[in-house]
Amino acid sequence: MAQPSLPTILVVDDEPHSVAAMRMALEDDFTVLEAVNANDAWRLMEEHWVQVVISDQRMPGKTGIELLTEVRDRWPETVRIIVTGYTESSDMIQAINDAGIYQFITKPWHPDQLLMAVRNAARLFSLAREHDRMTLEMRYLGNTASSKLEDRRRMAQAGLGFDKVLRGANSPLNATIALARQAASFDVPVLLTGEPGTGKTEIARAMHYGSLRSDRPFMELNCAGLTDEALAVELFGVKRGALSGQVQARAGLLQKADRGTLYLGGIDSLSDRMQMALLRVVRDGIFQPVGGHETLSVDVRLLTGAHDDLRDRVAKGRFRSDLFYGLAVTELSVPPLRTRGEDVEILAERFLHEVAGAHGKPVRGLSAGAVEFLVAYDWPGNLPELRNEVTRMLILAQDMTLGPELISRHILQAGSQREGERVSGMDLCQLEGTLKERVELMEMRILGETLTRLKWNKSKAAQELGLSRVGLRAKLDRYGIEPHASIAEEE
């Protein structure tokens, strides 16, 4: 994710030590450009989007006031600050006022004084632009246009809201979505629990766009697998030079999500140290950037996700109880894909058309036989595994309609059992019946999986299984194995 750029400041002074001192005072909060005279400053102004110019008054060539007057005429929105000595006359002060200069700073200046002045100037620049934008909207957008703009905004939010969470009419996910809709408008932390890949992030995003914070940022981060240092940098940001090889300061997700929503997945993996740091955010709304000593405050709604049962972790002393109760004001359980058989076909078709569109490969959809096998599978990897399988099928497909012969062997094996029985190497010992009956059941599975994978090419199947066509036909008749309807129609 691209990092937001810092406001750009231009420092103009013909004395190198003065420029260096200003840069040291400002570089943690701003991108600092440097010029030694008016000509260099003008060139930098044309090449960069500068919010604030700080110029010394006495320089060779043009004076600071002359430079800033020209800047005002060309870039009137840029805030201008001049640095002068105590000995300047009242005429100079009048010239400063006439040039429309925001503030003058007398020498010798203190770093905190300079930093505060530039921060205020940058804030003034931001407020002025926001004011101009709102003025234009009020001027050129009448009531009808404003209404249309609001409608478009609501439609955009709906596209990222609960309607984007695909599910069937009788899906087990419907109860979770109903609770999420209710909780969305209450500005409290919510904990979502469920296996990896069940769509917790998507539900959290929908809750954000269904809340009063919907016009503010939504940020997300998966905490699992991150070291404490990496997680602290991502969450809290880092000051300039705090890490080896790190040049500029960097804002964390808490700052970026201010007045919005932050979703943290995998919080069951947090160390004791990071649990304590997150507790400060939950309890007091404060944190410290990495390498910084100042304490920053933030107004952010926290939505969190966990793969394991946090209550069990709290009982075992592996998760702070005060943090758990701070995060789990409301709890939502997201069911795994294996319990959502009705949703698999809807999701698979959506994934197929999304991937086909992304790769420019036209398709009609999935055949009935393919859907039957996909629905029968357990999907231990949940949504990512289903998307990967559909993508693989698209890559291998030669026809517009994707059939079961494209499905991975382990999925075919899981779905080839008659009357819902599934046999694998791990549950052979659980089969019932005589040895002959158990062998026949395994033989049925192997025949069904092989023929499905080879698209019911009996010659290839007989060759692979070491049978004659007559022998294969006899076994199919004996076990009553027939092709799926879609394949029978093709034959």
CSV table of N, CA, C and O in Angstrom, one decimal, residues 308-392:
chain,number,residue,atom,x,y,z
A,308,ASP,N,-8.8,-18.6,16.3
A,308,ASP,CA,-9.1,-19.4,17.4
A,308,ASP,C,-10.1,-18.8,18.4
A,308,ASP,O,-10.4,-17.6,18.3
A,309,ASP,N,-10.5,-19.6,19.3
A,309,ASP,CA,-11.5,-19.2,20.4
A,309,ASP,C,-10.7,-18.3,21.4
A,309,ASP,O,-9.9,-18.9,22.2
A,310,LEU,N,-11.0,-17.0,21.4
A,310,LEU,CA,-10.3,-16.2,22.3
A,310,LEU,C,-10.7,-16.4,23.8
A,310,LEU,O,-9.9,-16.2,24.7
A,311,ARG,N,-11.9,-16.8,24.0
A,311,ARG,CA,-12.3,-17.1,25.4
A,311,ARG,C,-11.5,-18.2,25.9
A,311,ARG,O,-11.1,-18.2,27.1
A,312,ASP,N,-11.2,-19.2,25.1
A,312,ASP,CA,-10.4,-20.3,25.6
A,312,ASP,C,-9.0,-19.8,25.9
A,312,ASP,O,-8.3,-20.2,26.9
A,313,ARG,N,-8.4,-18.9,25.0
A,313,ARG,CA,-7.1,-18.4,25.3
A,313,ARG,C,-7.1,-17.5,26.5
A,313,ARG,O,-6.1,-17.5,27.3
A,314,VAL,N,-8.2,-16.8,26.8
A,314,VAL,CA,-8.2,-16.0,28.0
A,314,VAL,C,-8.2,-16.9,29.2
A,314,VAL,O,-7.5,-16.7,30.2
A,315,ALA,N,-9.0,-18.0,29.2
A,315,ALA,CA,-9.0,-19.0,30.3
A,315,ALA,C,-7.7,-19.6,30.5
A,315,ALA,O,-7.3,-19.9,31.7
A,316,LYS,N,-6.9,-19.8,29.5
A,316,LYS,CA,-5.5,-20.4,29.6
A,316,LYS,C,-4.5,-19.4,29.9
A,316,LYS,O,-3.3,-19.7,30.0
A,317,GLY,N,-4.8,-18.1,30.0
A,317,GLY,CA,-3.9,-17.0,30.3
A,317,GLY,C,-3.0,-16.7,29.1
A,317,GLY,O,-1.9,-16.0,29.3
A,318,ARG,N,-3.4,-17.0,27.9
A,318,ARG,CA,-2.6,-16.6,26.7
A,318,ARG,C,-3.2,-15.4,26.0
A,318,ARG,O,-2.6,-15.0,25.0
A,319,PHE,N,-4.2,-14.8,26.5
A,319,PHE,CA,-4.7,-13.5,26.0
A,319,PHE,C,-5.3,-12.7,27.1
A,319,PHE,O,-6.0,-13.2,28.0
A,320,ARG,N,-5.0,-11.4,27.1
A,320,ARG,CA,-5.4,-10.5,28.2
A,320,ARG,C,-7.0,-10.5,28.3
A,320,ARG,O,-7.6,-10.2,27.2
A,321,SER,N,-7.5,-10.7,29.4
A,321,SER,CA,-9.0,-10.6,29.5
A,321,SER,C,-9.5,-9.2,29.3
A,321,SER,O,-10.6,-9.0,28.7
A,322,ASP,N,-8.7,-8.1,29.8
A,322,ASP,CA,-9.2,-6.8,29.7
A,322,ASP,C,-9.2,-6.4,28.2
A,322,ASP,O,-10.1,-5.6,27.7
A,323,LEU,N,-8.2,-6.9,27.4
A,323,LEU,CA,-8.2,-6.6,26.0
A,323,LEU,C,-9.3,-7.3,25.3
A,323,LEU,O,-10.0,-6.8,24.4
A,324,PHE,N,-9.6,-8.6,25.7
A,324,PHE,CA,-10.7,-9.3,25.1
A,324,PHE,C,-12.0,-8.6,25.2
A,324,PHE,O,-12.8,-8.5,24.3
A,325,TYR,N,-12.3,-8.2,26.5
A,325,TYR,CA,-13.6,-7.6,26.7
A,325,TYR,C,-13.6,-6.2,26.1
A,325,TYR,O,-14.7,-5.7,25.8
A,326,GLY,N,-12.5,-5.6,25.9
A,326,GLY,CA,-12.5,-4.3,25.2
A,326,GLY,C,-12.8,-4.4,23.7
A,326,GLY,O,-13.4,-3.5,23.1
A,327,LEU,N,-12.3,-5.5,23.1
A,327,LEU,CA,-12.5,-5.8,21.7
A,327,LEU,C,-13.8,-6.4,21.3
A,327,LEU,O,-14.4,-6.3,20.2
A,328,ALA,N,-14.3,-7.3,22.3
A,328,ALA,CA,-15.5,-8.1,22.0
A,328,ALA,C,-16.8,-7.6,22.6
A,328,ALA,O,-17.5,-8.3,23.3
A,329,VAL,N,-17.0,-6.3,22.4
A,329,VAL,CA,-18.3,-5.7,22.9
A,329,VAL,C,-19.5,-6.5,22.2
A,329,VAL,O,-20.5,-6.8,22.8
A,330,THR,N,-19.2,-6.8,20.9
A,330,THR,CA,-20.2,-7.7,20.2
A,330,THR,C,-19.3,-8.7,19.5
A,330,THR,O,-18.3,-8.4,18.9
A,331,GLU,N,-19.8,-10.0,19.4
A,331,GLU,CA,-19.1,-11.0,18.8
A,331,GLU,C,-19.9,-11.6,17.6
A,331,GLU,O,-21.2,-11.7,17.7
A,332,LEU,N,-19.3,-11.9,16.5
A,332,LEU,CA,-19.9,-12.5,15.3
A,332,LEU,C,-19.1,-13.7,14.9
A,332,LEU,O,-17.9,-13.7,14.9
A,333,SER,N,-19.8,-14.8,14.7
A,333,SER,CA,-19.2,-16.0,14.3
A,333,SER,C,-19.5,-16.2,12.8
A,333,SER,O,-20.6,-16.2,12.3
A,334,VAL,N,-18.4,-16.4,12.0
A,334,VAL,CA,-18.5,-16.6,10.5
A,334,VAL,C,-18.4,-18.0,10.2
A,334,VAL,O,-17.3,-18.6,10.5
A,335,PRO,N,-19.4,-18.7,9.6
A,335,PRO,CA,-19.3,-20.1,9.4
A,335,PRO,C,-18.4,-20.5,8.3
A,335,PRO,O,-18.1,-19.7,7.3
A,336,PRO,N,-17.8,-21.7,8.3
A,336,PRO,CA,-16.9,-22.1,7.2
A,336,PRO,C,-17.6,-22.5,6.0
A,336,PRO,O,-18.8,-22.7,6.0
A,337,LEU,N,-16.9,-22.5,4.9
A,337,LEU,CA,-17.5,-22.8,3.6
A,337,LEU,C,-18.1,-24.2,3.5
A,337,LEU,O,-19.1,-24.4,2.8
A,338,ARG,N,-17.6,-25.2,4.3
A,338,ARG,CA,-18.1,-26.5,4.2
A,338,ARG,C,-19.6,-26.6,4.7
A,338,ARG,O,-20.3,-27.6,4.4
A,339,THR,N,-20.0,-25.6,5.5
A,339,THR,CA,-21.4,-25.6,6.0
A,339,THR,C,-22.3,-24.8,5.1
A,339,THR,O,-23.5,-24.6,5.3
A,340,ARG,N,-21.7,-24.2,4.0
A,340,ARG,CA,-22.5,-23.3,3.1
A,340,ARG,C,-22.6,-23.9,1.7
A,340,ARG,O,-22.3,-23.2,0.7
A,341,GLY,N,-23.1,-25.1,1.6
A,341,GLY,CA,-23.2,-25.8,0.3
A,341,GLY,C,-23.9,-25.0,-0.7
A,341,GLY,O,-23.6,-24.9,-1.9
A,342,GLU,N,-25.0,-24.3,-0.3
A,342,GLU,CA,-25.8,-23.6,-1.2
A,342,GLU,C,-25.0,-22.4,-1.8
A,342,GLU,O,-25.3,-21.9,-2.9
A,343,ASP,N,-24.1,-21.9,-1.0
A,343,ASP,CA,-23.3,-20.7,-1.5
A,343,ASP,C,-22.2,-21.0,-2.4
A,343,ASP,O,-21.7,-20.2,-3.1
A,344,VAL,N,-21.8,-22.3,-2.4
A,344,VAL,CA,-20.6,-22.7,-3.2
A,344,VAL,C,-20.8,-22.4,-4.7
A,344,VAL,O,-19.9,-21.8,-5.4
A,345,GLU,N,-22.0,-22.8,-5.2
A,345,GLU,CA,-22.2,-22.5,-6.7
A,345,GLU,C,-22.2,-21.0,-7.0
A,345,GLU,O,-21.7,-20.6,-8.0
A,346,ILE,N,-22.9,-20.2,-6.1
A,346,ILE,CA,-22.9,-18.8,-6.3
A,346,ILE,C,-21.5,-18.2,-6.3
A,346,ILE,O,-21.1,-17.4,-7.2
A,347,LEU,N,-20.7,-18.6,-5.3
A,347,LEU,CA,-19.4,-18.0,-5.2
A,347,LEU,C,-18.5,-18.5,-6.4
A,347,LEU,O,-17.7,-17.7,-6.9
A,348,ALA,N,-18.6,-19.8,-6.7
A,348,ALA,CA,-17.8,-20.3,-7.8
A,348,ALA,C,-18.1,-19.6,-9.1
A,348,ALA,O,-17.1,-19.2,-9.9
A,349,GLU,N,-19.3,-19.3,-9.4
A,349,GLU,CA,-19.7,-18.6,-10.7
A,349,GLU,C,-19.2,-17.2,-10.6
A,349,GLU,O,-18.7,-16.7,-11.6
A,350,ARG,N,-19.3,-16.5,-9.5
A,350,ARG,CA,-18.8,-15.2,-9.3
A,350,ARG,C,-17.3,-15.1,-9.5
A,350,ARG,O,-16.7,-14.3,-10.3
A,351,PHE,N,-16.6,-16.0,-8.9
A,351,PHE,CA,-15.1,-16.1,-9.0
A,351,PHE,C,-14.7,-16.4,-10.4
A,351,PHE,O,-13.8,-15.8,-11.0
A,352,LEU,N,-15.4,-17.3,-11.1
A,352,LEU,CA,-15.1,-17.6,-12.5
A,352,LEU,C,-15.2,-16.4,-13.4
A,352,LEU,O,-14.3,-16.1,-14.2
A,353,HIS,N,-16.3,-15.7,-13.3
A,353,HIS,CA,-16.5,-14.5,-14.2
A,353,HIS,C,-15.5,-13.4,-13.8
A,353,HIS,O,-15.1,-12.6,-14.7
A,354,GLU,N,-15.2,-13.2,-12.5
A,354,GLU,CA,-14.2,-12.2,-12.2
A,354,GLU,C,-12.8,-12.5,-12.7
A,354,GLU,O,-12.1,-11.7,-13.3
A,355,VAL,N,-12.4,-13.8,-12.6
A,355,VAL,CA,-11.1,-14.2,-13.1
A,355,VAL,C,-11.1,-14.2,-14.6
A,355,VAL,O,-10.1,-13.8,-15.2
A,356,ALA,N,-12.2,-14.6,-15.2
A,356,ALA,CA,-12.2,-14.6,-16.7
A,356,ALA,C,-12.1,-13.2,-17.2
A,356,ALA,O,-11.4,-12.9,-18.2
A,357,GLY,N,-12.8,-12.3,-16.6
A,357,GLY,CA,-12.7,-10.9,-17.0
A,357,GLY,C,-11.4,-10.3,-16.8
A,357,GLY,O,-10.9,-9.5,-17.6
A,358,ALA,N,-10.7,-10.7,-15.7
A,358,ALA,CA,-9.4,-10.1,-15.4
A,358,ALA,C,-8.4,-10.6,-16.5
A,358,ALA,O,-7.4,-9.9,-16.8
A,359,HIS,N,-8.6,-11.9,-17.0
A,359,HIS,CA,-7.6,-12.5,-17.9
A,359,HIS,C,-8.1,-12.4,-19.4
A,359,HIS,O,-7.4,-12.9,-20.3
A,360,GLY,N,-9.3,-11.8,-19.6
A,360,GLY,CA,-9.8,-11.7,-20.9
A,360,GLY,C,-10.1,-13.0,-21.6
A,360,GLY,O,-9.9,-13.1,-22.8
A,361,LYS,N,-10.6,-14.0,-20.9
A,361,LYS,CA,-10.9,-15.3,-21.4
A,361,LYS,C,-12.4,-15.5,-21.3
A,361,LYS,O,-13.0,-15.6,-20.2
A,362,PRO,N,-13.2,-15.5,-22.4
A,362,PRO,CA,-14.7,-15.6,-22.3
A,362,PRO,C,-15.1,-17.0,-21.9
A,362,PRO,O,-14.5,-18.0,-22.3
A,363,VAL,N,-16.1,-17.0,-21.0
A,363,VAL,CA,-16.7,-18.3,-20.5
A,363,VAL,C,-18.2,-18.1,-20.4
A,363,VAL,O,-18.7,-17.0,-20.3
A,364,ARG,N,-18.9,-19.3,-20.4
A,364,ARG,CA,-20.3,-19.3,-20.2
A,364,ARG,C,-20.6,-19.5,-18.7
A,364,ARG,O,-21.5,-18.9,-18.1
A,365,GLY,N,-19.9,-20.4,-18.1
A,365,GLY,CA,-20.1,-20.8,-16.7
A,365,GLY,C,-19.6,-22.2,-16.4
A,365,GLY,O,-18.9,-22.8,-17.2
A,366,LEU,N,-20.1,-22.8,-15.3
A,366,LEU,CA,-19.8,-24.1,-14.9
A,366,LEU,C,-20.9,-25.1,-15.3
A,366,LEU,O,-22.1,-24.7,-15.2
A,367,SER,N,-20.5,-26.3,-15.7
A,367,SER,CA,-21.5,-27.3,-16.0
A,367,SER,C,-22.2,-27.8,-14.7
A,367,SER,O,-21.6,-27.7,-13.6
A,368,ALA,N,-23.3,-28.5,-14.9
A,368,ALA,CA,-24.0,-29.0,-13.7
A,368,ALA,C,-23.1,-30.1,-13.0
A,368,ALA,O,-23.1,-30.2,-11.8
A,369,GLY,N,-22.4,-30.9,-13.8
A,369,GLY,CA,-21.5,-31.9,-13.2
A,369,GLY,C,-20.4,-31.3,-12.4
A,369,GLY,O,-20.1,-31.8,-11.3
A,370,ALA,N,-19.8,-30.2,-12.9
A,370,ALA,CA,-18.8,-29.5,-12.2
A,370,ALA,C,-19.3,-28.9,-10.9
A,370,ALA,O,-18.6,-29.1,-9.8
A,371,VAL,N,-20.5,-28.3,-10.9
A,371,VAL,CA,-21.0,-27.7,-9.7
A,371,VAL,C,-21.3,-28.8,-8.7
A,371,VAL,O,-21.0,-28.6,-7.5
A,372,GLU,N,-21.7,-30.0,-9.1
A,372,GLU,CA,-22.0,-31.1,-8.2
A,372,GLU,C,-20.8,-31.5,-7.4
A,372,GLU,O,-20.8,-31.7,-6.2
A,373,PHE,N,-19.7,-31.6,-8.1
A,373,PHE,CA,-18.4,-32.0,-7.4
A,373,PHE,C,-17.9,-30.9,-6.5
A,373,PHE,O,-17.4,-31.1,-5.4
A,374,LEU,N,-18.0,-29.6,-6.9
A,374,LEU,CA,-17.6,-28.5,-6.1
A,374,LEU,C,-18.4,-28.4,-4.8
A,374,LEU,O,-17.9,-28.1,-3.7
A,375,VAL,N,-19.7,-28.6,-4.9
A,375,VAL,CA,-20.6,-28.5,-3.8
A,375,VAL,C,-20.3,-29.6,-2.8
A,375,VAL,O,-20.4,-29.5,-1.6
A,376,ALA,N,-19.9,-30.8,-3.3
A,376,ALA,CA,-19.7,-32.0,-2.4
A,376,ALA,C,-18.4,-31.9,-1.6
A,376,ALA,O,-18.2,-32.7,-0.7
A,377,TYR,N,-17.5,-31.0,-2.0
A,377,TYR,CA,-16.2,-30.9,-1.4
A,377,TYR,C,-16.3,-30.1,-0.1
A,377,TYR,O,-17.1,-29.2,0.0
A,378,ASP,N,-15.3,-30.4,0.8
A,378,ASP,CA,-15.4,-29.7,2.2
A,378,ASP,C,-14.7,-28.3,2.2
A,378,ASP,O,-15.0,-27.5,3.1
A,379,TRP,N,-13.8,-28.0,1.3
A,379,TRP,CA,-13.1,-26.7,1.2
A,379,TRP,C,-12.5,-26.3,2.5
A,379,TRP,O,-12.8,-25.3,3.1
A,380,PRO,N,-11.5,-27.1,2.9
A,380,PRO,CA,-10.8,-26.7,4.2
A,380,PRO,C,-10.1,-25.4,4.1
A,380,PRO,O,-9.8,-24.7,5.1
A,381,GLY,N,-9.7,-24.9,2.9
A,381,GLY,CA,-9.1,-23.6,2.7
A,381,GLY,C,-10.1,-22.5,2.5
A,381,GLY,O,-9.7,-21.4,2.2
A,382,ASN,N,-11.4,-22.9,2.5
A,382,ASN,CA,-12.5,-21.9,2.4
A,382,ASN,C,-12.4,-21.1,1.1
A,382,ASN,O,-12.1,-21.6,0.1
A,383,LEU,N,-12.7,-19.8,1.1
A,383,LEU,CA,-12.9,-19.0,-0.1
A,383,LEU,C,-11.6,-18.9,-0.9
A,383,LEU,O,-11.7,-19.0,-2.2
A,384,PRO,N,-10.4,-18.7,-0.4
A,384,PRO,CA,-9.2,-18.7,-1.2
A,384,PRO,C,-9.0,-20.0,-2.0
A,384,PRO,O,-8.6,-20.0,-3.1
A,385,GLU,N,-9.3,-21.1,-1.3
A,385,GLU,CA,-9.1,-22.4,-2.0
A,385,GLU,C,-10.1,-22.6,-3.2
A,385,GLU,O,-9.8,-23.0,-4.3
A,386,LEU,N,-11.4,-22.1,-3.0
A,386,LEU,CA,-12.4,-22.2,-4.0
A,386,LEU,C,-12.0,-21.3,-5.2
A,386,LEU,O,-12.1,-21.7,-6.4
A,387,ARG,N,-11.5,-20.1,-4.9
A,387,ARG,CA,-11.1,-19.2,-6.0
A,387,ARG,C,-9.9,-19.8,-6.8
A,387,ARG,O,-9.8,-19.7,-8.0
A,388,ASN,N,-8.9,-20.4,-6.0
A,388,ASN,CA,-7.8,-21.0,-6.7
A,388,ASN,C,-8.2,-22.1,-7.6
A,388,ASN,O,-7.7,-22.3,-8.7
A,389,GLU,N,-9.2,-22.9,-7.2
A,389,GLU,CA,-9.6,-24.1,-8.0
A,389,GLU,C,-10.3,-23.6,-9.2
A,389,GLU,O,-10.1,-24.1,-10.3
A,390,VAL,N,-11.2,-22.6,-9.1
A,390,VAL,CA,-11.9,-22.0,-10.3
A,390,VAL,C,-10.9,-21.4,-11.2
A,390,VAL,O,-11.0,-21.5,-12.5
A,391,THR,N,-9.9,-20.7,-10.7
A,391,THR,CA,-8.8,-20.1,-11.6
A,391,THR,C,-8.1,-21.2,-12.3
A,391,THR,O,-7.8,-21.1,-13.5
A,392,ARG,N,-7.7,-22.3,-11.7
A,392,ARG,CA,-7.1,-23.4,-12.3
A,392,ARG,C,-7.9,-24.0,-13.4
A,392,ARG,O,-7.4,-24.3,-14.5
